[in-house]
Amino acid sequence: DARGVALLRRLVRENPATDGDSAEAVAEVIVALARLGDFDEVRIVEELTRHGSVAVRLAAVRALSHAVGPDTLATLSRLGDEPSSEVRLQALRALFLLGLPECVEPIAALTRDPDAALASIAMARLEALTGSSDVALARAWAARVAGDARCRRRGEPIDYGRLAEESLAEGERDVSEELEIRTGATFGSALPPLLPMDPDEQERLARAWRDRELPRFEVGGHYRHGFAVRVTP
């Protein structure tokens, strides 16, 4: 609510984010603000992606999956040379969530990452964004739709109803997390893995969400935690 946003904003303003611990705390506060629909402080975590501490850079880049601003794409695109593979992995995730054709080139670069596991994940993310795991075809797709600011998934403007359906499939915890970041919906996926929700209850929650919430999510729209955000190439 408004009081919660005001309190969190005050925490950010009063914290200089100069040392590692305080900077990590600021990144977490900005994620909390994003969950409340406030994205005005995203520039702070964008700046923290240049911090000397790997832990701070990791927290900052992780926050950019949740909070976006005008410079987020540029910030993430320069992280291909980041020394930490963990930070590069989080940058990859945030780039995929942006869903822009302009994200293809930095993701394609990560398919050649020296960390073989990260390169494999980048290839999967490339396909999830463009519909193709062939880098040349993905680049051709990006050139064809360049400048179209709609959020894409598998080459098409994202359909949130379809994403919700995918999130219910067994073993799709990554998709469930994606759905939560984009829409705020969990269908019980926020429970620890050892405490899975009954599938029938998940389906009931999903049906209720589709009936009540889905109509406000435009195909191709950009959202974080259920709030519309402006994402520009």
Short mmCIF file of N, CA and C in Angstrom, two decimals, residues 1-2 4-5 8 27-42 63-68 180-185 223-228:
data_model
loop_
_atom_site.label_atom_id
_atom_site.label_comp_id
_atom_site.label_asym_id
_atom_site.label_seq_id
_atom_site.Cartn_x
_atom_site.Cartn_y
_atom_site.Cartn_z
N ASP A 1 0.84 -1.19 0.00
CA ASP A 1 0.00 0.00 0.00
C ASP A 1 0.88 1.25 0.00
N ALA A 2 0.26 2.42 0.01
CA ALA A 2 1.02 3.67 -0.08
C ALA A 2 1.96 3.85 1.10
N GLY A 4 3.41 1.46 2.84
CA GLY A 4 4.53 0.55 2.66
C GLY A 4 5.54 1.08 1.66
N VAL A 5 5.04 1.63 0.54
CA VAL A 5 5.92 2.21 -0.46
C VAL A 5 6.72 3.37 0.12
N LEU A 8 9.50 2.06 2.43
CA LEU A 8 10.60 1.45 1.70
C LEU A 8 11.42 2.50 0.96
N ALA A 27 19.27 -3.34 -2.69
CA ALA A 27 18.76 -4.12 -3.82
C ALA A 27 17.52 -4.91 -3.43
N GLU A 28 17.53 -5.48 -2.23
CA GLU A 28 16.37 -6.23 -1.76
C GLU A 28 15.17 -5.32 -1.53
N VAL A 29 15.42 -4.11 -1.04
CA VAL A 29 14.32 -3.15 -0.83
C VAL A 29 13.70 -2.78 -2.18
N ILE A 30 14.52 -2.63 -3.20
CA ILE A 30 13.99 -2.25 -4.51
C ILE A 30 13.16 -3.39 -5.10
N VAL A 31 13.52 -4.64 -4.82
CA VAL A 31 12.66 -5.76 -5.21
C VAL A 31 11.33 -5.67 -4.47
N ALA A 32 11.38 -5.37 -3.18
CA ALA A 32 10.15 -5.23 -2.40
C ALA A 32 9.28 -4.11 -2.95
N LEU A 33 9.90 -3.00 -3.35
CA LEU A 33 9.14 -1.91 -3.97
C LEU A 33 8.49 -2.36 -5.27
N ALA A 34 9.23 -3.14 -6.07
CA ALA A 34 8.67 -3.63 -7.33
C ALA A 34 7.44 -4.49 -7.08
N ARG A 35 7.48 -5.30 -6.03
CA ARG A 35 6.32 -6.13 -5.71
C ARG A 35 5.10 -5.28 -5.34
N LEU A 36 5.34 -4.04 -4.94
CA LEU A 36 4.26 -3.11 -4.61
C LEU A 36 3.92 -2.18 -5.78
N GLY A 37 4.58 -2.40 -6.92
CA GLY A 37 4.28 -1.61 -8.10
C GLY A 37 5.04 -0.32 -8.22
N ASP A 38 6.11 -0.15 -7.47
CA ASP A 38 6.91 1.08 -7.52
C ASP A 38 8.27 0.77 -8.14
N PHE A 39 8.56 1.41 -9.26
CA PHE A 39 9.80 1.13 -10.00
C PHE A 39 10.69 2.37 -10.13
N ASP A 40 10.41 3.38 -9.33
CA ASP A 40 11.10 4.66 -9.48
C ASP A 40 12.57 4.62 -9.06
N GLU A 41 12.96 3.63 -8.26
CA GLU A 41 14.34 3.60 -7.75
C GLU A 41 15.23 2.61 -8.50
N VAL A 42 14.78 2.14 -9.66
CA VAL A 42 15.52 1.10 -10.37
C VAL A 42 16.92 1.58 -10.77
N ALA A 63 17.82 -8.16 -8.95
CA ALA A 63 16.72 -7.20 -8.78
C ALA A 63 16.18 -6.73 -10.12
N LEU A 64 17.01 -6.73 -11.16
CA LEU A 64 16.57 -6.25 -12.47
C LEU A 64 15.66 -7.23 -13.19
N SER A 65 15.46 -8.41 -12.63
CA SER A 65 14.38 -9.28 -13.11
C SER A 65 13.03 -8.78 -12.62
N HIS A 66 13.04 -8.04 -11.53
CA HIS A 66 11.81 -7.59 -10.88
C HIS A 66 11.48 -6.13 -11.16
N ALA A 67 12.49 -5.30 -11.27
CA ALA A 67 12.29 -3.86 -11.46
C ALA A 67 12.96 -3.45 -12.77
N VAL A 68 12.26 -2.69 -13.60
CA VAL A 68 12.81 -2.28 -14.89
C VAL A 68 12.65 -0.77 -15.05
N GLU A 180 5.10 -15.71 -11.76
CA GLU A 180 5.00 -14.89 -10.55
C GLU A 180 5.65 -13.52 -10.75
N ILE A 181 6.84 -13.50 -11.36
CA ILE A 181 7.52 -12.22 -11.59
C ILE A 181 6.70 -11.34 -12.52
N ARG A 182 6.11 -11.94 -13.53
CA ARG A 182 5.36 -11.14 -14.50
C ARG A 182 3.99 -10.71 -13.97
N THR A 183 3.28 -11.61 -13.31
CA THR A 183 1.87 -11.35 -12.98
C THR A 183 1.58 -11.29 -11.49
N GLY A 184 2.47 -11.83 -10.66
CA GLY A 184 2.20 -11.93 -9.22
C GLY A 184 1.46 -13.19 -8.84
N ALA A 185 1.02 -13.99 -9.82
CA ALA A 185 0.26 -15.21 -9.54
C ALA A 185 1.22 -16.35 -9.21
N TYR A 223 4.70 -6.59 -17.82
CA TYR A 223 4.22 -6.51 -16.43
C TYR A 223 5.29 -7.05 -15.50
N ARG A 224 5.29 -6.51 -14.28
CA ARG A 224 6.09 -7.06 -13.19
C ARG A 224 5.20 -7.11 -11.96
N HIS A 225 5.07 -8.32 -11.43
CA HIS A 225 4.25 -8.56 -10.23
C HIS A 225 2.84 -8.01 -10.40
N GLY A 226 2.33 -8.11 -11.64
CA GLY A 226 0.96 -7.70 -11.92
C GLY A 226 0.78 -6.24 -12.27
N PHE A 227 1.85 -5.47 -12.26
CA PHE A 227 1.78 -4.04 -12.57
C PHE A 227 2.36 -3.78 -13.96
N ALA A 228 1.67 -2.98 -14.75
CA ALA A 228 2.17 -2.63 -16.08
C ALA A 228 3.45 -1.81 -15.95
#
